[in-house]
Coordinates of C-alpha atoms in Angstrom, one line a residue:
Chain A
X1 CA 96.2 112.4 96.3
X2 CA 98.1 114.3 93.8
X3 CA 101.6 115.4 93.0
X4 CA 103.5 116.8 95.7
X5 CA 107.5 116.9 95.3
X6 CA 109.2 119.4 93.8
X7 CA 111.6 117.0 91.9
X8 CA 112.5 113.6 90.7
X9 CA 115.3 112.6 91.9
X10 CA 114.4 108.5 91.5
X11 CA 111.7 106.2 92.8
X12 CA 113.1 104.7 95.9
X13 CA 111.5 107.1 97.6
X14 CA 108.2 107.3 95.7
X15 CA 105.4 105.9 97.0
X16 CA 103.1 103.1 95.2
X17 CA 100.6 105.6 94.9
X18 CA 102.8 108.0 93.3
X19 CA 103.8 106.0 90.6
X20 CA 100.3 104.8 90.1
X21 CA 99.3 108.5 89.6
X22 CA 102.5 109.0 87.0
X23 CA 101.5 105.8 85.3
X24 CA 97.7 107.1 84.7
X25 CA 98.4 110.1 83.9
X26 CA 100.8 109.0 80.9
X27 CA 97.7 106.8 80.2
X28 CA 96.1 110.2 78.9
X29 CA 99.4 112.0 78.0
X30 CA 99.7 108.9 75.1
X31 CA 96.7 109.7 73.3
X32 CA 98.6 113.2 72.0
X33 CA 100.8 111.1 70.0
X34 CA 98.3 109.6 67.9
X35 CA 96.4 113.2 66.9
X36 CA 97.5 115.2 63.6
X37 CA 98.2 117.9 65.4
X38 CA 100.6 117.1 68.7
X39 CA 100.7 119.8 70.7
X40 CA 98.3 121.2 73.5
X41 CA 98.9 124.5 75.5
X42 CA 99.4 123.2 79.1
X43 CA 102.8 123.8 79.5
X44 CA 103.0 127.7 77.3
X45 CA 105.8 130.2 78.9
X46 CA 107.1 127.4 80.7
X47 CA 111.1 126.9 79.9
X48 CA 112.6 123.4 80.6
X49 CA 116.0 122.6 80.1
X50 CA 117.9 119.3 79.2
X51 CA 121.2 119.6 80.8
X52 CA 123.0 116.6 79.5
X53 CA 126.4 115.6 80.6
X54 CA 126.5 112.3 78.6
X55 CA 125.3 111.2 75.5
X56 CA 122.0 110.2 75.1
X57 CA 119.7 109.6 72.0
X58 CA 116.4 108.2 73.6
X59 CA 116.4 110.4 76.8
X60 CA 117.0 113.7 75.6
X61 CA 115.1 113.2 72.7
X62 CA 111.8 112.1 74.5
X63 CA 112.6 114.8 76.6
X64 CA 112.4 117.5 74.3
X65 CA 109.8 116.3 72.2
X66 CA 107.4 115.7 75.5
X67 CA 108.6 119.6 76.2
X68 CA 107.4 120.7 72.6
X69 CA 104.0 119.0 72.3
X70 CA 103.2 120.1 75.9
X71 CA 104.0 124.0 74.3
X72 CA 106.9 124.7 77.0
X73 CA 110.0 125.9 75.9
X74 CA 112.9 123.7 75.3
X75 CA 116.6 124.2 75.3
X76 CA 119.6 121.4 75.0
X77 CA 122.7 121.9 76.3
X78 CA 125.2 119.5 75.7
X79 CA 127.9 119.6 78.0
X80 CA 130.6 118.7 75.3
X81 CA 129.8 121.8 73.9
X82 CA 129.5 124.3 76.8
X83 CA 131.5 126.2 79.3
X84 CA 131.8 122.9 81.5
X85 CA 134.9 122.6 79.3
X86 CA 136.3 125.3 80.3
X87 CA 136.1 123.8 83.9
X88 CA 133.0 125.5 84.9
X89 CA 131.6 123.2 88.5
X90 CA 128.1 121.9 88.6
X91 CA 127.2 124.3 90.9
X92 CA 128.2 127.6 89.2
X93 CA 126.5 126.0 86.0
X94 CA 123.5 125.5 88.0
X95 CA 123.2 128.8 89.7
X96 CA 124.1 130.1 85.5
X97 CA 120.9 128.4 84.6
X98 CA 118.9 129.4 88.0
X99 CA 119.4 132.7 87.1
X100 CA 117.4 132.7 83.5
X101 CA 114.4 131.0 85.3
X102 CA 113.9 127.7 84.1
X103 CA 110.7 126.0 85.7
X104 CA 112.0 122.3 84.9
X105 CA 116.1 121.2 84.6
X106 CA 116.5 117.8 83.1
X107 CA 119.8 116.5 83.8
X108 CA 122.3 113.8 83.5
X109 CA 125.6 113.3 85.1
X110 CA 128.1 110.6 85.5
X111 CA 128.4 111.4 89.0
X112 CA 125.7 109.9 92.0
X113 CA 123.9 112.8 94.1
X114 CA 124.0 115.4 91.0
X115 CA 120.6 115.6 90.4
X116 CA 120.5 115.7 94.4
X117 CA 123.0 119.2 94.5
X118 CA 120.9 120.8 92.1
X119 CA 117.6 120.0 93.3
X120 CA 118.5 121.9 96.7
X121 CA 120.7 124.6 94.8
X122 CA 117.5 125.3 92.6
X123 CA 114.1 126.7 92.6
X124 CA 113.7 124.8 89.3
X125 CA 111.9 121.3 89.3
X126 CA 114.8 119.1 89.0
X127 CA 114.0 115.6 87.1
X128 CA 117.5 113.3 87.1
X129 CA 117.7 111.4 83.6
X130 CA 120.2 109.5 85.2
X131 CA 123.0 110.1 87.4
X132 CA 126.1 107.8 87.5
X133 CA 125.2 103.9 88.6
X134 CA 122.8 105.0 91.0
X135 CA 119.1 105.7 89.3
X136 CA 117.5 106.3 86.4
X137 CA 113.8 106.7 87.4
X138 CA 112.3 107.6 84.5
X139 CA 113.2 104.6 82.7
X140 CA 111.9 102.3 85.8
X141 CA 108.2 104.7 84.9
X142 CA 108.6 103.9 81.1
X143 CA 109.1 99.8 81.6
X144 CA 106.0 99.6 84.4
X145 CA 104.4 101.8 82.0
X146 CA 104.9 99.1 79.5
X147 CA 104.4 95.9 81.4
X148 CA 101.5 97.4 82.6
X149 CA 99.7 98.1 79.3
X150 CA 100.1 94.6 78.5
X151 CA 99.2 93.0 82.0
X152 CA 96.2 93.5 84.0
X153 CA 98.0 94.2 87.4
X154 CA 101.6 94.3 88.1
X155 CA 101.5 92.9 91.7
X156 CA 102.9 89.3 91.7
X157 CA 104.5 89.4 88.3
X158 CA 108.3 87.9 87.9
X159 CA 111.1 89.8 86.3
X160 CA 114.3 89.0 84.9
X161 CA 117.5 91.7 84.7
X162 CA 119.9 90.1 82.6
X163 CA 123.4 91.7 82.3
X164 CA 125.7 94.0 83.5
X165 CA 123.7 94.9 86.9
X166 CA 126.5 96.0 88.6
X167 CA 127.2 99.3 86.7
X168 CA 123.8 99.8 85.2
X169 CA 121.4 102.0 87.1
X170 CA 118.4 101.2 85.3
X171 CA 118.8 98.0 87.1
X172 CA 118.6 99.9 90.0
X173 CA 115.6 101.7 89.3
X174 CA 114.1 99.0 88.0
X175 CA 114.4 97.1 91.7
X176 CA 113.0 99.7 93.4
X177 CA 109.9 100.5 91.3
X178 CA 109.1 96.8 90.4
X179 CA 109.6 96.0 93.7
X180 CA 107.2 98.8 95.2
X181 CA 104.5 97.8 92.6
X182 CA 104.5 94.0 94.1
X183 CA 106.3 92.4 91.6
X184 CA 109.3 89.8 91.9
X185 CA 112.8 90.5 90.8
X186 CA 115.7 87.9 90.0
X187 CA 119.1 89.5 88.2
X188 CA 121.1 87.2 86.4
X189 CA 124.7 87.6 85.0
X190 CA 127.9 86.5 85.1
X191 CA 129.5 87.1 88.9
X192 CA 131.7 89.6 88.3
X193 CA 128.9 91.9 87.0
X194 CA 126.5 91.4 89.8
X195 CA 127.1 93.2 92.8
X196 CA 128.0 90.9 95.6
X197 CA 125.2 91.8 98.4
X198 CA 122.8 92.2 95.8
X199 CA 120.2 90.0 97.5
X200 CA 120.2 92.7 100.4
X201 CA 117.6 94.8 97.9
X202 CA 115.5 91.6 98.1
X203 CA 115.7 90.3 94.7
X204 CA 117.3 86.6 93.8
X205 CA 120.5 86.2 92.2
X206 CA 120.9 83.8 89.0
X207 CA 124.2 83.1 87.5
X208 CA 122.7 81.1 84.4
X209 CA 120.1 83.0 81.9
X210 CA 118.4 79.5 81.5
X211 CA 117.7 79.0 84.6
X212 CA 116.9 83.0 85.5
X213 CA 114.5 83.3 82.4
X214 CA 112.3 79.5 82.6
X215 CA 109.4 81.2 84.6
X216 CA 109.5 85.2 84.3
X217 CA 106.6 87.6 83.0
X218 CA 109.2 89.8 82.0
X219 CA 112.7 89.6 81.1
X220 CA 114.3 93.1 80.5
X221 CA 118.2 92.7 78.9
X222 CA 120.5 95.3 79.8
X223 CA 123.6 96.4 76.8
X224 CA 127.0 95.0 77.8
X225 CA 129.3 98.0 77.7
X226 CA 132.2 96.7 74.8
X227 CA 134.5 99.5 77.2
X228 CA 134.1 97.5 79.9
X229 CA 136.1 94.9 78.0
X230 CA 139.1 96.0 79.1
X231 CA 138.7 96.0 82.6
X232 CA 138.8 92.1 83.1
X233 CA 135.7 91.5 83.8
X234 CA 134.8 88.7 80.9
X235 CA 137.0 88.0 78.2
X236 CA 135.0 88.5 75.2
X237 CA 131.7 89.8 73.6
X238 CA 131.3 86.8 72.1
X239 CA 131.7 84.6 75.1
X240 CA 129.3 87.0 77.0
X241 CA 126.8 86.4 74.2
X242 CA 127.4 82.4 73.9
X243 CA 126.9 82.5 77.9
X244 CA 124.2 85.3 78.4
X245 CA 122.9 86.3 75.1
X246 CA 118.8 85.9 75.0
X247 CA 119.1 83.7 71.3
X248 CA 116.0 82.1 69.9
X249 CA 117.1 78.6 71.8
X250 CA 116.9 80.4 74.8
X251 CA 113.6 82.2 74.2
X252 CA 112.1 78.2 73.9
X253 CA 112.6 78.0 77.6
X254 CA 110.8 81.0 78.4
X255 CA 107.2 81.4 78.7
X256 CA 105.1 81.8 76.1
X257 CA 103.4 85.2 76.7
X258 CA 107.2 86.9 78.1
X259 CA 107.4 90.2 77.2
X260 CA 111.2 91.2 76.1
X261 CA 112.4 94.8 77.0
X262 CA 115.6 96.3 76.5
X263 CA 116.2 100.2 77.4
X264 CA 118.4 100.6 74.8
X265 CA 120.6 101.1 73.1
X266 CA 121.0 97.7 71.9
X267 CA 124.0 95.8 70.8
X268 CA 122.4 93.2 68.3
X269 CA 123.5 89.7 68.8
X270 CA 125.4 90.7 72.0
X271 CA 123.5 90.3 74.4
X272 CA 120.4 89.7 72.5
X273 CA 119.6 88.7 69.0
X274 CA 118.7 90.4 66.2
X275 CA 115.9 88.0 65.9
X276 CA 114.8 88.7 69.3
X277 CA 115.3 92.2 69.2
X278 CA 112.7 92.3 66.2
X279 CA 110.5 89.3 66.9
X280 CA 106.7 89.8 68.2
X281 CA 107.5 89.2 72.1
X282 CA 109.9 92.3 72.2
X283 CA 108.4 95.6 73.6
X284 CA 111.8 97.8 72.7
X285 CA 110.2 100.1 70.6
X286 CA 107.1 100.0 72.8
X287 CA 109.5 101.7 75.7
X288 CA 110.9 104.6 73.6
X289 CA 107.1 105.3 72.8
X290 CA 106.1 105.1 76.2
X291 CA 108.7 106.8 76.8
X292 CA 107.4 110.1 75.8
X293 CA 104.2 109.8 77.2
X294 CA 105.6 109.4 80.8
X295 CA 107.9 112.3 80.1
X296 CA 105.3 114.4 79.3
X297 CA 103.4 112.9 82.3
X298 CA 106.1 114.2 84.7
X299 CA 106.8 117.5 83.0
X300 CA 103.1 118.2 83.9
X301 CA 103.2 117.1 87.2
X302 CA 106.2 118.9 88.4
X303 CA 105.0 121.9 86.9
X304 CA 101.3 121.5 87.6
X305 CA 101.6 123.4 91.5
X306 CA 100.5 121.2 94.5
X307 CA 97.1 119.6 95.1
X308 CA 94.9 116.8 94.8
X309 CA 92.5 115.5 92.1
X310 CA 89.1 116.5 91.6
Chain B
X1 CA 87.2 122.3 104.2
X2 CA 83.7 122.9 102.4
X3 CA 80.8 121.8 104.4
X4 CA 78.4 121.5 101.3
X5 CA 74.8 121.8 102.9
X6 CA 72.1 120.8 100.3
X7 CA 70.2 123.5 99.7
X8 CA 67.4 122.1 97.0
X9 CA 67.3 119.4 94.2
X10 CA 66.2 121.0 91.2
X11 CA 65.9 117.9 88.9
X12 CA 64.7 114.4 90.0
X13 CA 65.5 111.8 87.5
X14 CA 62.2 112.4 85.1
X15 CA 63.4 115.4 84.8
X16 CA 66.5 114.6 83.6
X17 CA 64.8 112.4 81.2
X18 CA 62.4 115.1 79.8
X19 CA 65.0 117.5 79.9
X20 CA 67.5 115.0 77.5
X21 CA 64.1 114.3 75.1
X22 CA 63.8 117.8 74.7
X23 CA 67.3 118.3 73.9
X24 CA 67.1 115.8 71.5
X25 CA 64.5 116.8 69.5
X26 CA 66.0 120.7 69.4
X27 CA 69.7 119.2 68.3
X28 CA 66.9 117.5 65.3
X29 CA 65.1 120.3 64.9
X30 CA 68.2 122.8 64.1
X31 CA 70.4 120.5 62.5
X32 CA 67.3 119.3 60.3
X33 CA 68.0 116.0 61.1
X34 CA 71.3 114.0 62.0
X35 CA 73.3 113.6 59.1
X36 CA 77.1 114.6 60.2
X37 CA 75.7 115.2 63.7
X38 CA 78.4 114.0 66.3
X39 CA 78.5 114.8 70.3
X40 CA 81.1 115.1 72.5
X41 CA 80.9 114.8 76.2
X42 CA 83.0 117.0 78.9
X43 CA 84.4 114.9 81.6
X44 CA 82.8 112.3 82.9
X45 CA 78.9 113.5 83.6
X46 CA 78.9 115.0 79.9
X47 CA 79.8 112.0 78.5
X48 CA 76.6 110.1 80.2
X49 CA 74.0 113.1 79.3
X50 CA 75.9 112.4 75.6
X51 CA 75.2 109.0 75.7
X52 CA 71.9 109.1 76.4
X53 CA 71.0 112.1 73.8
X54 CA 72.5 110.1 71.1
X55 CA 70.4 106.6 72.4
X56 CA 67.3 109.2 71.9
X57 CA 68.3 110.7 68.4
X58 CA 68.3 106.9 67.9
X59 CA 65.5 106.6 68.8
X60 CA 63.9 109.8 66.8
X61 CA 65.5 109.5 63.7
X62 CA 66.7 106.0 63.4
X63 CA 70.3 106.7 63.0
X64 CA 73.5 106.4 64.9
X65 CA 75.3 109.7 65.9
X66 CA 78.7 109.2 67.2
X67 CA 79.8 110.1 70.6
X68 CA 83.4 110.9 71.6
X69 CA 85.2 112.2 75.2
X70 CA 87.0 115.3 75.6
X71 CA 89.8 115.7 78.3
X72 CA 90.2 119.4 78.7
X73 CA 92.4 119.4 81.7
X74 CA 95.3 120.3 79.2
X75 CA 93.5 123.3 78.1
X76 CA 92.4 124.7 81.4
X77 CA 93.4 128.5 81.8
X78 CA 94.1 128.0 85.3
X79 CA 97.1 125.6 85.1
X80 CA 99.5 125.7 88.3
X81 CA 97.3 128.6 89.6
X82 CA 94.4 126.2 91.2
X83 CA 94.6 125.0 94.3
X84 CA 94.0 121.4 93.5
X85 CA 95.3 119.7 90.3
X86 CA 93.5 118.3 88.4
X87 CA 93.9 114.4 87.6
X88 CA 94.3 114.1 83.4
X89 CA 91.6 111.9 81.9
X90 CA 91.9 110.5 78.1
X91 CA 90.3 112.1 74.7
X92 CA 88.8 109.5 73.1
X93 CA 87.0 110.5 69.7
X94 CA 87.2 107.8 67.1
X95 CA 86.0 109.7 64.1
X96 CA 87.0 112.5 62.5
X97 CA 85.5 116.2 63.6
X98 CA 86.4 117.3 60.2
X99 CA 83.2 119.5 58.6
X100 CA 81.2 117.4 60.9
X101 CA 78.7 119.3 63.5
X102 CA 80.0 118.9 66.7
X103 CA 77.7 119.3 69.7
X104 CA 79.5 119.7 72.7
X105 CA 77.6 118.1 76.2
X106 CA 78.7 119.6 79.3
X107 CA 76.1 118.8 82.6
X108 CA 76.7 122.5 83.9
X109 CA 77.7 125.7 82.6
X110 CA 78.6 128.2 85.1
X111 CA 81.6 130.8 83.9
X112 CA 82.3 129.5 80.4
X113 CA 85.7 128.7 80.8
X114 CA 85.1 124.7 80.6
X115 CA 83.2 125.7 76.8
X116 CA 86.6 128.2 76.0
X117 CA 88.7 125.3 76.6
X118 CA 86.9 122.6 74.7
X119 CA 87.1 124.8 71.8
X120 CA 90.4 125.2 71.8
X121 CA 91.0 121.1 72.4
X122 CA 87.9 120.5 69.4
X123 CA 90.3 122.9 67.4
X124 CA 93.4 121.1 68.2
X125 CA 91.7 117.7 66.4
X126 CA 90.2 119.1 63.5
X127 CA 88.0 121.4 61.2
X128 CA 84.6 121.5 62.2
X129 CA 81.6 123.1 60.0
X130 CA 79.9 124.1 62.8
X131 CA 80.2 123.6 67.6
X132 CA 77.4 123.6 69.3
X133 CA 76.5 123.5 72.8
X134 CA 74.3 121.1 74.9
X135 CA 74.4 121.6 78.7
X136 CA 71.7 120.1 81.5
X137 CA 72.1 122.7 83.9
X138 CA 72.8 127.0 82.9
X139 CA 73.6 128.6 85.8
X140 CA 74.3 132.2 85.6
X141 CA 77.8 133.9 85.9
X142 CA 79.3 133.7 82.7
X143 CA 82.8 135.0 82.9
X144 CA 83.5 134.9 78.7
X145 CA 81.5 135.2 76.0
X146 CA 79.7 132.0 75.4
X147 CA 76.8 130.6 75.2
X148 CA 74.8 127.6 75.1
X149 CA 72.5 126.2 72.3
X150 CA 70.5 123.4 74.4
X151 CA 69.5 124.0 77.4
X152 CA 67.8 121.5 80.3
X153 CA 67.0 124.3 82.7
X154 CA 68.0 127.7 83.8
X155 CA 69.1 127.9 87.2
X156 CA 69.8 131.6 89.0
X157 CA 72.3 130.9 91.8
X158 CA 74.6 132.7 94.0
X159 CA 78.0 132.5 93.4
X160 CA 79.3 130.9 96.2
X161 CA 76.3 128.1 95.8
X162 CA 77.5 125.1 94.0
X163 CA 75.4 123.0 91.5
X164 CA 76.6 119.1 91.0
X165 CA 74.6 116.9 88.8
X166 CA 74.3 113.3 89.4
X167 CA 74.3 110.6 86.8
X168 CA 73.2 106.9 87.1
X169 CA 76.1 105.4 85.6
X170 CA 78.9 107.4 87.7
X171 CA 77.1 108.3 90.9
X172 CA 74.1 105.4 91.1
X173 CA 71.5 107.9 90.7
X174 CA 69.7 110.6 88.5
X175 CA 69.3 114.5 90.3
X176 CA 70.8 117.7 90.7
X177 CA 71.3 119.4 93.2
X178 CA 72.1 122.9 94.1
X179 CA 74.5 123.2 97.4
X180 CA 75.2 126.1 100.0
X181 CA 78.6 126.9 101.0
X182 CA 78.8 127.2 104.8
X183 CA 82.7 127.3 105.5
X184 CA 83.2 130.9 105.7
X185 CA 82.1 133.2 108.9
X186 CA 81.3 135.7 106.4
X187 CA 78.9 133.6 104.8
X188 CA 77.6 131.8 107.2
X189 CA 76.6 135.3 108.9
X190 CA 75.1 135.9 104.9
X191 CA 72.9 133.1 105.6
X192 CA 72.1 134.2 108.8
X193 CA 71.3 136.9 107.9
X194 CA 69.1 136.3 105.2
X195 CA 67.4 133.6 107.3
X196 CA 66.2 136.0 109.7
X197 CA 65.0 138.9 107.3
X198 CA 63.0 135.7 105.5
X199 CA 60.9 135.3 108.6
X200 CA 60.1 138.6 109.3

């Protein structure tokens, strides 16, 4: 089978096989980055555009650069700096940007169903780099991507989510692709930043990183927002980190092959350690690289028409 | 859907094997030896027939020639316009093409456009002195301007025939085959056709 849908929106809808496909395919897209000269023609006269309504380093970045090297033509528009200020709706910016052709619109938005309006506004291929709490599926690609490079299979493996799950939607994503791929899923955090029926997605609930990490393949950190301080919900970042922060004592109770992800951006000795954060178990840097490979990946299947393989 | 009826097999598996000796001892022959001879496979099947060239310049000259893969799917001229898209496979070429003499190993070479878009990929990776062209199978129809320095055997076909090759390691066996396209009414009255004027 090959690539079918016009856009992606997140992977709860995706099927196994579709991610498989995304996942080999960034198998191939990776070797680019290791040539002298990164670019190949595939993508030439096609225009793709990073709409970006919040700040991003990693994202937009991998964006782009997946863009360039795939020879398509790439344009940023940061919100902050464009006639959204002026009060200009999602819509009317959409239809703006319809209207000068774009074959792929990258976007993200602090509200849910964005990526959603768009996607049935546009002819463009719409790809959500994250919209509000609800998905960010490119991230969920990237971190299978990751676990699955250093893993033969991902079907029965054990994750940890530690952190702020509640307002974090690459916790979201997360569930659903790890989930689809067979694996096991146990969030852990302090109460009032789990949501309360979160067992209804099928994962387990852990309200102590000790017990949550003892027996994972992976555990995956998520930042703790330092706004979020001031809404009540714990009372400082240093008893956050004393209570939840993954510390070298608490990386002796995991096991010894874990593999230690983080989507970033990090807040050292937060919520992890510096020492974790650059030790040999953490894969951080190994998601912003594989990053870019499965961006380019999706790039070329959205684009690439409809079909199967040969 | 293509109904693929077999119309003849043009190699068996000796003949494959002649056909990659001879190759072999041509890629010797004009290179005056191996020294900075390296081969690259197309695909899947090219990479086999590479494989076993190199295991015979082995053989001949006592030396080992390199072989690297070549994904051209991201060079392919008909990107978004084919009907089926094709699944991205990995480049895998260890050494540097630098001033080195690449000989590219395709099984078939039909309109050209495969050769164009190595070229452009070989290009992409690096300077080298000199590409050449290794292919089991020339069928007819070029559609650019290329041709090929090694071949197996010449082939005339139609163009709505279709020519697969085989390979032991990929497919279990060693032949090539030449198909018929039956699908379309129009052709299928062709072969009529042409099935009745034979027997008269």
């Amino acid at each position: 089978m090959g690539w079918t849908r016009k856009d992606l929106l997140g992977v709860r809808e995706l099927e196994a096989e579709e991610i498989g496909l995304v996942l080999d395919t960034a198998t191939s897209m990776k070797e680019i980055a290791s040539r002298d000269i990164k670019k190949v023609p595939t993508l030439r006269g096609k225009t793709v555009i990073n709409l970006f309504y919040e700040p991003s380093t990693r994202t937009r970045t991998s964006f782009e650069i997946a863009g360039k090297w795939l020879s398509a033509d790439v344009i940023n528009i940061s919100t902050s700096a464009s006639s959204v200020v002026k009060g200009e709706s999602l819509k009317d910016t959409g239809l703006t940007l319809q209207s000068m052709h774009p074959d792929v619109v990258v976007i993200r938005h602090p509200v849910p169903g964005a990526p959603h309006l768009l996607a049935r506004l546009l002819k463009a291929s719409i790809i959500n780099a994250g919209d509000g709490a609800h998905e960010h599926p490119t991230q969920a690609l990237l971190d299978l991507f990751t676990i699955r490079e250093r893993r033969p299979t991902l079907t029965g493996l054990k994750a940890a989510i530690v952190g702020d799950i509640l307002h974090s939607r690459v916790a979201r994503s997360n569930i659903f692709a790890m989930q689809k791929m067979g694996m096991h899923v146990r969030v852990c955090g302090p109460p009032t930043l789990l949501p309360r029926y979160v067992e209804s997605l099928g994962v387990e609930k852990s309200f102590q990183i000790e017990q949550a990490i003892a027996d994972v393949d992976v555990i995956m950190m998520l930042r703790i927002q330092r706004e979020r301080m001031g809404a009540g919900l714990f009372p400082t970042l240093r008893e956050y980190s004393k209570l939840f922060g993954l510390n070298l004592d608490r990386m002796k109770l995991a096991r010894p092959d874990v593999l230690i992800m983080h989507p970033g951006p990090i807040n050292r000795g937060v919520e992890i350690a510096p020492e974790v954060a650059d030790g040999p178990f953490s894969l951080i840097l190994d998601q912003v690289e594989n990053g870019l490979a499965i961006r380019m990946a999706l790039l070329y299947l959205l684009t690439g028409g409809q079909g199967t393989n040969n | 859907m293509n109904e693929r009826r077999e119309k003849a097999q043009i190699l068996d598996a000796p003949g494959i094997a002649r056909a990659v000796t001879r190759i072999a001892h041509e890629i010797v022959e004009r290179n005056k030896g191996v020294e900075d001879v390296v081969l690259i496979g197309l695909r899947s099947r090219g990479v086999e027939l590479a494989q076993r060239i190199a295991a015979k310049l082995t053989e001949i000259e006592k030396a080992t020639v390199p072989v690297g893969t070549l994904d051209i799917t991201l060079y392919r001229d008909d990107f978004g316009r084919a009907a089926t898209q094709p699944m991205v496979r990995r480049t895998e070429i260890a050494f540097s093409i630098d001033d080195k003499k690449v000989v590219l190993v395709d099984d078939v070479l039909f309109t050209g456009r495969t050769t164009r878009a190595a070229l452009d990929g070989l290009m992409d990776l690096g300077r080298p002195r000199v590409v050449q062209l290794a292919v089991l199978v020339d069928r007819g129809h070029r559609e650019l301007p290329i041709r090929a320095d090694y071949v197996g055997k010449n082939v005339p076909t139609s163009h709505q025939e279709a020519v697969q090759v085989f390979m032991a390691e990929e497919d279990g066996v060693d032949r090539v085959v030449i198909y018929e396209a039956t699908d379309t009414p129009g052709e299928r009255a062709r072969v009529t056709r042409a099935a009745t004027d034979a027997t008269d």
